[in-house]
Coordinates of C-alpha atoms in Angstrom, one line a residue:
X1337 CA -14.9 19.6 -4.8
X1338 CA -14.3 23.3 -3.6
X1339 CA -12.3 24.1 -1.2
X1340 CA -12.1 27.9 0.0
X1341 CA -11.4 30.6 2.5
X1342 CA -13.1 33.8 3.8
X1343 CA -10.5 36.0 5.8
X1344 CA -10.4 40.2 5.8
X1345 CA -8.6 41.5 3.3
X1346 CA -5.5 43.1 4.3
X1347 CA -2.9 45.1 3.2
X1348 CA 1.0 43.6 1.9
X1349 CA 2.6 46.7 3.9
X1350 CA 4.0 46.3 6.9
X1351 CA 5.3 42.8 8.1
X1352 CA 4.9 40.7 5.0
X1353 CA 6.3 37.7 6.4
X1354 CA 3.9 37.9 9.4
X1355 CA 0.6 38.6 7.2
X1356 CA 1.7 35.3 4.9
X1357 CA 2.2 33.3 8.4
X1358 CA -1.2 34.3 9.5
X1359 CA -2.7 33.4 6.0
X1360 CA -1.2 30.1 5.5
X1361 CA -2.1 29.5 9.7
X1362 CA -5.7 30.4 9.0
X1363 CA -6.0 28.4 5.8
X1364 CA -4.7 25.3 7.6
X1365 CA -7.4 25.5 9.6
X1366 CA -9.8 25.7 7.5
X1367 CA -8.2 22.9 5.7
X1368 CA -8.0 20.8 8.8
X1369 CA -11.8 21.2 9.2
X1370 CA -13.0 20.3 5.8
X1371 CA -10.8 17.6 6.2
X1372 CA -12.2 16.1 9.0
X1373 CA -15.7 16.4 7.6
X1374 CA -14.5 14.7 4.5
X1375 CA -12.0 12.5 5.5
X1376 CA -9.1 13.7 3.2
X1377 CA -6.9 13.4 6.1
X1378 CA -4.4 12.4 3.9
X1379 CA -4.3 15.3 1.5
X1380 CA -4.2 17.6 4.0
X1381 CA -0.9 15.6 5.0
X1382 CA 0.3 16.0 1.3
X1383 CA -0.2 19.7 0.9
X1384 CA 1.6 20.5 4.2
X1385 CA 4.5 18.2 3.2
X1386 CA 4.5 20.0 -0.1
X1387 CA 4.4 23.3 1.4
X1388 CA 7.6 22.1 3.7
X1389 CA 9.5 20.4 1.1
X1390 CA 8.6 21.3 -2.4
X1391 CA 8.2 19.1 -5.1
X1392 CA 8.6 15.5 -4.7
X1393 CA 7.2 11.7 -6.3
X1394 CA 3.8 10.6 -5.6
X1395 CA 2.0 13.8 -6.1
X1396 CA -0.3 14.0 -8.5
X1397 CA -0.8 16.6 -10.9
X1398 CA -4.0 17.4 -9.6
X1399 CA -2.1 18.3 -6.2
X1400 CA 0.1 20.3 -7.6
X1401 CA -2.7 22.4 -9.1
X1402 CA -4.7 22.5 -5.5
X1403 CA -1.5 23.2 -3.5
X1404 CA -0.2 26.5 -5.9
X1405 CA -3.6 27.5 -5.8
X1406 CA -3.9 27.3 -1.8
X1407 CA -0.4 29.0 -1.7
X1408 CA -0.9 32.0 -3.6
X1409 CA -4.0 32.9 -1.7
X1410 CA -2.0 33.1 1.1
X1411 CA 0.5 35.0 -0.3
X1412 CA 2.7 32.6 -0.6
X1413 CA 4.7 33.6 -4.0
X1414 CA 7.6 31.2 -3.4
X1415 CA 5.8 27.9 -3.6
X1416 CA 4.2 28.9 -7.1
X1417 CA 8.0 29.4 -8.1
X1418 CA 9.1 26.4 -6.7
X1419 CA 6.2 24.2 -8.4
X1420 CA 6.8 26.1 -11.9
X1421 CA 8.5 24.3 -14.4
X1422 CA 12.1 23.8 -15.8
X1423 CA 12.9 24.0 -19.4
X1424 CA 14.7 20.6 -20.5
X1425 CA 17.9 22.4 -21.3
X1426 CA 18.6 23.9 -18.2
X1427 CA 18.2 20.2 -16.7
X1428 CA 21.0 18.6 -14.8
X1429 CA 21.8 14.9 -14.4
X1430 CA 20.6 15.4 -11.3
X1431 CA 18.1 17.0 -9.0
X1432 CA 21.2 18.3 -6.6
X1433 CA 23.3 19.8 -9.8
X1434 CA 20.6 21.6 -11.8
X1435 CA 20.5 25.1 -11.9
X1436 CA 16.9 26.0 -10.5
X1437 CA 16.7 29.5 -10.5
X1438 CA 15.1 30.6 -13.7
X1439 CA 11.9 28.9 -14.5
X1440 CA 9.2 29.1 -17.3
X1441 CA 7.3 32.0 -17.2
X1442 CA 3.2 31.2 -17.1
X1443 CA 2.6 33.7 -19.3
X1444 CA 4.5 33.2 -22.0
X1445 CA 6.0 29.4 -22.4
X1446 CA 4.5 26.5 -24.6
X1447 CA 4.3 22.4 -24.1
X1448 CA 5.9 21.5 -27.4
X1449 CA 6.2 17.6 -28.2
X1450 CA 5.8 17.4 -24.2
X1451 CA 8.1 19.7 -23.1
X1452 CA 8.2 23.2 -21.7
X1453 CA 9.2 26.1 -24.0
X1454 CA 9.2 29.9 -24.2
X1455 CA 10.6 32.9 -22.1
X1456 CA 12.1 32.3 -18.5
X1457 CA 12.2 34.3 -15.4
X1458 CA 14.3 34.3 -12.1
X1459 CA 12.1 34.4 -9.2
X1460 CA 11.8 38.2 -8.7
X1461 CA 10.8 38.4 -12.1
X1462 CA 8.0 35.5 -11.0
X1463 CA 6.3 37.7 -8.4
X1464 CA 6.3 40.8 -11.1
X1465 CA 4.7 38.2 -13.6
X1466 CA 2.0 37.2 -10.8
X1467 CA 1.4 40.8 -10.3
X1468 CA 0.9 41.8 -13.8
X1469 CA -0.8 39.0 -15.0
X1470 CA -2.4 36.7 -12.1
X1471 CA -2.3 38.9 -9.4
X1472 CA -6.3 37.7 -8.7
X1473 CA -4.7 34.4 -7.7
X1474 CA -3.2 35.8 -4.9
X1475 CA -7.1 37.1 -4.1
X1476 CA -8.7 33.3 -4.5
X1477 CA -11.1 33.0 -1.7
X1478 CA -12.4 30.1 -2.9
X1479 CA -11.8 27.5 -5.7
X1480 CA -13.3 23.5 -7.3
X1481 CA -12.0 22.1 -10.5
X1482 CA -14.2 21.8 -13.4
X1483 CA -14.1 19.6 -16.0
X1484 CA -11.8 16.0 -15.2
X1485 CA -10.7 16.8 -12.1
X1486 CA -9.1 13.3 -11.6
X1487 CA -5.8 13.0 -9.9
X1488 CA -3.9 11.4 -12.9
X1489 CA -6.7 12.7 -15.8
X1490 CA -5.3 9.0 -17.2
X1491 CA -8.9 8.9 -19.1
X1492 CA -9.4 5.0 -18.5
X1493 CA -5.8 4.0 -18.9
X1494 CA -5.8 5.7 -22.4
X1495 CA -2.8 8.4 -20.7
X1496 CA 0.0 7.7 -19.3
X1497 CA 0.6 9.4 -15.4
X1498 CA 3.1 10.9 -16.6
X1499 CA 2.1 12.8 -20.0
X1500 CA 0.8 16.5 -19.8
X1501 CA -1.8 17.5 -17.9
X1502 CA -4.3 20.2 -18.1
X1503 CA -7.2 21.5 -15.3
X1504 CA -9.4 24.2 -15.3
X1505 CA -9.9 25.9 -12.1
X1506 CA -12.9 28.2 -11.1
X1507 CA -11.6 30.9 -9.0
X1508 CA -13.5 33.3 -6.8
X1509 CA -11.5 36.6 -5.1
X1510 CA -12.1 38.6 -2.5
X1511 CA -14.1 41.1 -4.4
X1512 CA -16.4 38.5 -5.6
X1513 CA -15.0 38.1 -9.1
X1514 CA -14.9 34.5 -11.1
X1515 CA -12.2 33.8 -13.2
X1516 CA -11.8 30.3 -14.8
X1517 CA -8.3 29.6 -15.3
X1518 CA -6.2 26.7 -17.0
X1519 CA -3.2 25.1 -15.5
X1520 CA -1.1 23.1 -18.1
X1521 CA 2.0 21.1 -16.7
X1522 CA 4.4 19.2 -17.7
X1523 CA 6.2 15.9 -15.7
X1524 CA 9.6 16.3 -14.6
X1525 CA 11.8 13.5 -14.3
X1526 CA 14.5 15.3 -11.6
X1527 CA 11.6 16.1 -9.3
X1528 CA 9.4 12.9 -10.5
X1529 CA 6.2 15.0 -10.8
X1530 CA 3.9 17.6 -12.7
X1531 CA 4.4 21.2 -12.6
X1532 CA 3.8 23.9 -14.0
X1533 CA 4.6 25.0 -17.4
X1534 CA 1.4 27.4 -18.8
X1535 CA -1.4 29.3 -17.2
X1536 CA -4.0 31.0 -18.9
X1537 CA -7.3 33.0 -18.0
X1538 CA -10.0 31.8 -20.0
X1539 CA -12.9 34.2 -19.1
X1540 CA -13.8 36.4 -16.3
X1541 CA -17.2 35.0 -17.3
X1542 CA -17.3 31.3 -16.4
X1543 CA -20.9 30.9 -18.0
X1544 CA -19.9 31.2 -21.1
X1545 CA -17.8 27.7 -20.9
X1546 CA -19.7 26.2 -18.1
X1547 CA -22.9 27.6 -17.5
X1548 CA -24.3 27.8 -13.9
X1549 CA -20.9 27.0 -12.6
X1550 CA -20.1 31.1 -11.4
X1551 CA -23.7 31.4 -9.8
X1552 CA -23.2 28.5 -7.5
X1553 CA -19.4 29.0 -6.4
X1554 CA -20.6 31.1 -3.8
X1555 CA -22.6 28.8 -2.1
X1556 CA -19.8 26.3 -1.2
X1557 CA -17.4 28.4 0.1
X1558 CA -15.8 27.3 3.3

């Protein structure tokens, strides 16, 4: 499955807010079409609901993945940050009396026996990260897993749903560049799903892992 966009590339002066409410308009289309030619009508349901209200049970790791990747190519920082993991310590009792606003930076953290370790960042120290390190994410014109691309990756009932999850994503910008990119996350049991604890580039050359899969990208863009 890919799913992708192709929109102008504009500039983040100016009315930010307006230019991210354009881009996340635009890319609901799109979404709405494919959707109708595929029949994912309920998808399409989930990532809007997810976009409204964040993380929340029943969504599968492999959504999570899909839905930060839609969101950051339309400039939508703040639904990375809110689908980023929480380190165990900082956990509450409860979803309504944890402290939220420092989560694990991409970058930097570890899964260590299943949980999330390593340096932390508010959410302004997020969007520097993104800049600095992912900032082609917020580029992605278009996108398809590679590799077990399942919604649970529960490999024949050998996993459990809720152990960690990796996926590789294929991403192409709006210059034309491929990046393959690997999304490790972790379950959290406030939220009662995945999300993210480590990203890391792989290669800006996805032949060398996958070969043929950065010549045909191109072709299925939406």
């Amino acid at each position: 499955l890919l799913v992708g966009r192709r929109a102008p590339a504009t500039s983040r002066a100016g009315c930010v807010r307006c230019g991210e409410e354009d881009s996340l308009h635009q890319l609901m289309a799109a979404l709405r079409d494919e959707a109708a030619k595929r029949g994912r009508d309920s998808d399409l349901g989930k990532f809007e609901k997810l976009r409204k209200l964040g993380p929340q049970g029943q969504t599968s790791p492999k959504q999570v993945v899909e839905h930060v990747v839609l969101q950051l190519g339309a400039g939508n920082d703040e639904a990375a940050f809110a689908f980023t993991s929480l380190p165990p310590w900082r956990a509450g009792t409860h979803r309504s009396n944890t402290d939220w606003s420092k989560r694990m930076d991409w970058a930097k953290s570890r899964v260590i026996s299943g949980q999330p370790s390593g340096a932390l960042v508010d959410e302004s120290s997020f969007g520097q990260l993104l800049s600095e390190r992912f900032a082609f994410l917020r580029q992605t014109q278009a996108y398809r897993l590679v590799g077990d691309d399942s919604e649970w990756q529960q490999k024949r009932g050998r996993e459990k749903m809720t152990a960690v999850k990796e996926y590789v994503v294929e991403v192409e910008t709006a210059d034309g560049e491929d990046r393959l990119v690997k999304f490790v996350l972790v379950y959290n049991w406030l939220v009662h799903c995945h999300l993210i604890s480590n990203v890391a580039v792989l290669s800006a050359n996805t032949e060398r892992y996958f070969p043929g899969t950065g010549s045909d990208l191109s072709q299925h863009d939406i």
